[in-house]
XYZ file of C-alpha atoms in Angstrom:
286
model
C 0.000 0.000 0.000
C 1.049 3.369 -0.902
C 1.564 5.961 1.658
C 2.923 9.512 1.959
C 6.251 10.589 2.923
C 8.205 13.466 3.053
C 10.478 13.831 -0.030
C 13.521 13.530 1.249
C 12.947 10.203 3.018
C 12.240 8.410 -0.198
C 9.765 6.980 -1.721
C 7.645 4.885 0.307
C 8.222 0.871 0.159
C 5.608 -1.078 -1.556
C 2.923 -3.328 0.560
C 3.192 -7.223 -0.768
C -0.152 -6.735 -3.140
C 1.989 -3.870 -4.756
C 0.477 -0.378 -5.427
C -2.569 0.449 -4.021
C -4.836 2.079 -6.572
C -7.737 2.502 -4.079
C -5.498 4.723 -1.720
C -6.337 8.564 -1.693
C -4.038 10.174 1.105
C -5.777 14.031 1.246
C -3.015 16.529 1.508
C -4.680 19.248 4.271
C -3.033 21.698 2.455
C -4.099 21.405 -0.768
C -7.999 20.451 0.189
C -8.016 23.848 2.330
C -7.160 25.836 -0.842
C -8.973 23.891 -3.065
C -11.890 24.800 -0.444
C -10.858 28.450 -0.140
C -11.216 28.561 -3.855
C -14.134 27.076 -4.202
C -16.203 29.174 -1.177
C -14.717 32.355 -2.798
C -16.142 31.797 -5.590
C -19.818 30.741 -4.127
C -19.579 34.272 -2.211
C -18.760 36.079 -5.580
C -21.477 34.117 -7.319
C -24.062 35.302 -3.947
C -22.735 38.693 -4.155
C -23.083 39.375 -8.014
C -26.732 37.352 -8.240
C -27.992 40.187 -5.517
C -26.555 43.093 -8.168
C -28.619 41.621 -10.556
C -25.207 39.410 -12.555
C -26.064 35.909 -13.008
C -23.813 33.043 -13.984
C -24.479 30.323 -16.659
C -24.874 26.813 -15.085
C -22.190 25.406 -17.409
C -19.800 27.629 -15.890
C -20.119 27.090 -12.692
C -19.539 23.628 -13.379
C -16.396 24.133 -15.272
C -14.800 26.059 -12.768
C -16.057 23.246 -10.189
C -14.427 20.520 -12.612
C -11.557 22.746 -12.859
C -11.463 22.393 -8.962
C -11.759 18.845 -9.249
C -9.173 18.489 -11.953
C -6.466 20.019 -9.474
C -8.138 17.806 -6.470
C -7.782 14.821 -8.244
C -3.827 15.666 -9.607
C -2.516 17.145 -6.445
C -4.534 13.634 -4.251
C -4.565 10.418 -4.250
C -3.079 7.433 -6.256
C -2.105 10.040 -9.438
C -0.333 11.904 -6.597
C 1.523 9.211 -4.997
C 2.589 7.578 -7.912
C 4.058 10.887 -9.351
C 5.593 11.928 -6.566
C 6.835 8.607 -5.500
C 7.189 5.839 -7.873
C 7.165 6.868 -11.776
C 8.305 9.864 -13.678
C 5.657 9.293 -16.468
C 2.746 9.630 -13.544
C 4.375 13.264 -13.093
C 4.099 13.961 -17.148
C 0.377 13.162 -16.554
C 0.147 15.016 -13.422
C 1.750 18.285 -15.052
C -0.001 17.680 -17.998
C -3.651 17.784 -16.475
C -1.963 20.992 -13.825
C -0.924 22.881 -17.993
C -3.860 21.625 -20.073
C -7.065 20.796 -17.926
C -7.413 22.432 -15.019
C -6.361 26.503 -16.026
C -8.938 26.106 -18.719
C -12.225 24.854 -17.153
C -10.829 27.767 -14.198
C -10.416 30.648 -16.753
C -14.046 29.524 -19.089
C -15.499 29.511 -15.607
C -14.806 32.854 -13.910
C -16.500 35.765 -15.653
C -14.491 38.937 -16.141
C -16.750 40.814 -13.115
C -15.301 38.654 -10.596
C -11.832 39.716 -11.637
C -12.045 43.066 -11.766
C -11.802 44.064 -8.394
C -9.080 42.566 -8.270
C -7.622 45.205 -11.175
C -8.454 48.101 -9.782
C -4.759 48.782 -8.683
C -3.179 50.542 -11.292
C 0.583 48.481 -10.399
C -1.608 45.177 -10.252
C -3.334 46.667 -13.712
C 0.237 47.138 -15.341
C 1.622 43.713 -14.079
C -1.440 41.469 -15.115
C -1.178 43.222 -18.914
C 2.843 42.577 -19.022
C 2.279 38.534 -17.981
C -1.387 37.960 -20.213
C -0.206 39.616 -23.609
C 1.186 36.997 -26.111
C 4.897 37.637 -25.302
C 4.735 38.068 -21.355
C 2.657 34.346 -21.381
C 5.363 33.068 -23.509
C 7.771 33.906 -21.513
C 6.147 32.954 -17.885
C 5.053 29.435 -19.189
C 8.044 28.539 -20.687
C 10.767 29.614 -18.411
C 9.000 28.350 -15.290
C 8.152 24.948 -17.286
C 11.353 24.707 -18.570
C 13.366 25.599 -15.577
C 11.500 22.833 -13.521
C 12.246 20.023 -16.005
C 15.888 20.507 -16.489
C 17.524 17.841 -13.824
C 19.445 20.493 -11.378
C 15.778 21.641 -10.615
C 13.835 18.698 -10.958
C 16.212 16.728 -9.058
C 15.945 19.343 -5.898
C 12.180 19.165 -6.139
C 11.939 15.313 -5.696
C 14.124 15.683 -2.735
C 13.059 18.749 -0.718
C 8.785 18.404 -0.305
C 9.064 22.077 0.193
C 10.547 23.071 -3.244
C 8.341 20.447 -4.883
C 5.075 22.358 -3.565
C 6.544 25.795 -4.946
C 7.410 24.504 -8.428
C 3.157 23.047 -8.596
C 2.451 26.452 -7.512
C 4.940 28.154 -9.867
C 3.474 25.506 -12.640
C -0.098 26.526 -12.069
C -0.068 30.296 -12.222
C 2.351 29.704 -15.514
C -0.359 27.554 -17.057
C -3.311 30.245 -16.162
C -1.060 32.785 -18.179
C -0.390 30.621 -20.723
C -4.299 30.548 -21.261
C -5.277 33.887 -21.133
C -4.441 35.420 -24.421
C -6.723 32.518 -25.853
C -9.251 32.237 -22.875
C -9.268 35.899 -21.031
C -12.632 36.445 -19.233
C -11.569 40.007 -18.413
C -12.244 43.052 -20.304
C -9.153 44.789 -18.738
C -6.730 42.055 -19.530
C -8.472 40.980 -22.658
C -7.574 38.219 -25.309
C -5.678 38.632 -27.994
C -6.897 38.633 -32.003
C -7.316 35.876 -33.416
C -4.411 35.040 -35.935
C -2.135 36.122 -33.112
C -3.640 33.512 -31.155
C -3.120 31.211 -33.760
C 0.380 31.816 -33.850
C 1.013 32.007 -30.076
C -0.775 28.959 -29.244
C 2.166 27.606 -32.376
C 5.089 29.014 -30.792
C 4.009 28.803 -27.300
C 4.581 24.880 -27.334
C 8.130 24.850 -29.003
C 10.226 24.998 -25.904
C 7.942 22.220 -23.917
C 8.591 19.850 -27.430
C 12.523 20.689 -27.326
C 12.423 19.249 -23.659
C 10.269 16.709 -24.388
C 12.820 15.422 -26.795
C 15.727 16.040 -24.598
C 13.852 13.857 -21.969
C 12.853 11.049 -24.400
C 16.297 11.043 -26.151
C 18.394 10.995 -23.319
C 21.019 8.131 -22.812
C 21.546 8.215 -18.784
C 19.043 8.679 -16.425
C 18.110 12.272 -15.733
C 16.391 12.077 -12.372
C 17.759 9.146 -10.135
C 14.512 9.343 -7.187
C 12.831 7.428 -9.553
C 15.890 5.422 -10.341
C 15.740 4.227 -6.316
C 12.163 3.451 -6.437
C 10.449 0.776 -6.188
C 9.103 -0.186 -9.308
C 5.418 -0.945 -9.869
C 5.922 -2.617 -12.517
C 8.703 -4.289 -13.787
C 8.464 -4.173 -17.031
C 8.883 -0.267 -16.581
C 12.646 0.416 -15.838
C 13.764 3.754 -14.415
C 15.414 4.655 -18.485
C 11.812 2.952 -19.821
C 9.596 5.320 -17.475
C 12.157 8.521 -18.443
C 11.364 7.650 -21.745
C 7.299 7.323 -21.363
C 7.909 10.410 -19.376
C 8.744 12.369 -22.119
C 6.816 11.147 -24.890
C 4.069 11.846 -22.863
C 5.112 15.521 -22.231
C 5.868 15.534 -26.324
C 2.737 13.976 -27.972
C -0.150 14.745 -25.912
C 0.907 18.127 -25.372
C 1.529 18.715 -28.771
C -1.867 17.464 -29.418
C -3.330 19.925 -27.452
C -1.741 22.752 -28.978
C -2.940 21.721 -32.465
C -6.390 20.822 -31.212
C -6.773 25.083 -29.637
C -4.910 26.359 -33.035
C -7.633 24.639 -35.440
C -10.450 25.663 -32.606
C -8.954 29.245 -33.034
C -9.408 29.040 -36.733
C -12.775 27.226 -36.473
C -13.816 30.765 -34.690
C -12.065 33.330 -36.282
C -13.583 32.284 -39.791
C -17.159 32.216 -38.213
C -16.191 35.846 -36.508
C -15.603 36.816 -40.158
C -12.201 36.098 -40.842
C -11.118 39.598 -40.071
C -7.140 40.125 -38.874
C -8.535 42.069 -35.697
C -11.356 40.163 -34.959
C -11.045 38.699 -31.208
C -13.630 36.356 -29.157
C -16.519 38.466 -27.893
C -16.044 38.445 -23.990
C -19.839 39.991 -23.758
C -20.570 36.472 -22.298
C -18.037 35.614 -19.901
C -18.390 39.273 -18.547
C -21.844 38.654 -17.535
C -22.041 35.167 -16.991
C-alpha cells in the first residue's frame, strides 16, 4: 500500500499486493485551498446574483471541474505515484496541472469577478505585461522549462518544500499561458485571433525541445525514480524517463494543435477579419 512521505525520506516501500490504486491520502493543504477557492467563488457568485449578474450553469460547473481536476492531480493514487514511484505519472500530473485544469478555471470565472481585483493601477500594469502573447510566452516557458531541467527537478523530488513551490509556480504559468486565448476580463483581454493562432504555435516549441531532450536521453536524468520501487517491472527507471517524455511531447503537442484549429474554427465564423477577437460579452456577464 502506498503511503505519503516526506520527499527527502524516499519513496515509500511497496505493501506485498503492490500499489494500491484505491489509496487517496488528502493533503490538508491542498484540500483547504482547493476549499478556499471554491467558497470564494460561491460568495462572488451570492454577491453578483444580488446586483442583478447571473452566472451560466455550465460555468459554474467548469470552474467546479476545474477544482476537481487540481483535487484529483494534487490527491490520491495520481499523486503518490508521481511523486513517488514513476516519472511518467508526473508527465500526466503536469499535464492535467498545464492543459485541464487553467482552462475549465479561466471559461469559468467571468471577467466581473476579476475586476476588483484590477483596480490597482501596479496590479493593472503587471497582469497586462504577464497575459499579452509575449509576457505568457515567456512565464510558461521559463518556469516549465526551468523545472524540467535535472538540477531543478532533481531538488524538487528531494526537498517536499521546493516540490510544492514549483506546482504552484506551474499553475499560475499555465493560467497565463491561457489567457491570451481564454481571457474572461475586459481589462486584460484576449488577444486577435491570428495572433492567437500563432502564439498557441510558438508557445509549445520549448515544452517539445524538452520533451525530446527527456525522451532522447542516454543516462538517467532524475535518479529518485531510479531508487524506487518499481510498480511494474516491465517499466525500468530509463523505460519510465522515456514514457515520461513522450508523454510531455505527444499529448501536449496534441493539445496545442487541437486550440490552433479551434482558433481558426472561430475566427472564420467571426468573419475572418485580422482584428477580430472572441466576444467576452458572455463571460463578462455570466
Amino acid at each position: 500500500m502506498a503511503h505519503v512521505v516526506p520527499g527527502p525520506a524516499g519513496p515509500p516501500p511497496l505493501g506485498p499486493d503492490g500499489f494500491d490504486w484505491t489509496a487517496w491520502h488528502p493533503d490538508l493543504t491542498v484540500v483547504a485551498g482547493v476549499a478556499a477557492l471554491g467558497g470564494l467563488y460561491v460568495a462572488a457568485l451570492r454577491r453578483g446574483r444580488a446586483q442583478g449578474r447571473r452566472v451560466k450553469g455550465v460555468k459554474v460547473v467548469s470552474f467546479f471541474a476545474g477544482l476537481a481536476v487540481l483535487l484529483g492531480s494534487l490527491t490520491g493514487p495520481l499523486h503518490d505515484l508521481s511523486d513517488y514511484y514513476l516519472f511518467s505519472a508526473h508527465m500526466v500530473q503536469h499535464l492535467l496541472l498545464v492543459f485541464a485544469m487553467p482552462p475549465l478555471l479561466l471559461y469559468g470565472t467571468p471577467g466581473w469577478m476579476l475586476s476588483p481585483l484590477l483596480r490597482h493601477p501596479l496590479v493593472l500594469r503587471l497582469g497586462r505585461t504577464l497575459t499579452r502573447p509575449s509576457g505568457a510566452f515567456a512565464s510558461f516557458n521559463l518556469v516549465l522549462v526551468a523545472w524540467h531541467l535535472p538540477p531543478l527537478y532533481n531538488l524538487a523530488m528531494d526537498h517536499h518544500g521546493v516540490h510544492i513551490v514549483q506546482h504552484l509556480m506551474i499553475m499560475v504559468a499555465s493560467v497565463i499561458l491561457w489567457w491570451p486565448v481564454m481571457s474572461p476580463s475586459h481589462e486584460l483581454p484576449r488577444a486577435p485571433y491570428p495572433v492567437q493562432m500563432l502564439y498557441l504555435f510558438l508557445v509549445g516549441l520549448p515544452m517539445v525541445v524538452v520533451s525530446i531532450f527527456i525522451t532522447m536521453a542516454e543516462s538517467v536524468l532524475y535518479p529518485y525514480y531510479a531508487a524506487a520501487p518499481r510498480v511494474w517491472e516491465a517499466l525500468t527507471p530509463h523505460t519510465d524517463q522515456h514514457l515520461g517524455g513522450l508523454i510531455m511531447w505527444i499529448p501536449g503537442g496534441l493539445v496545442f494543435l487541437i486550440a490552433i484549429s479551434v482558433v481558426f474554427f472561430r475566427w472564420q465564423a467571426a468573419g475572418g477579419q485580422d482584428g477580430a477577437i472572441a466576444p467576452l460579452g458572455a463571460s463578462h456577464g455570466g
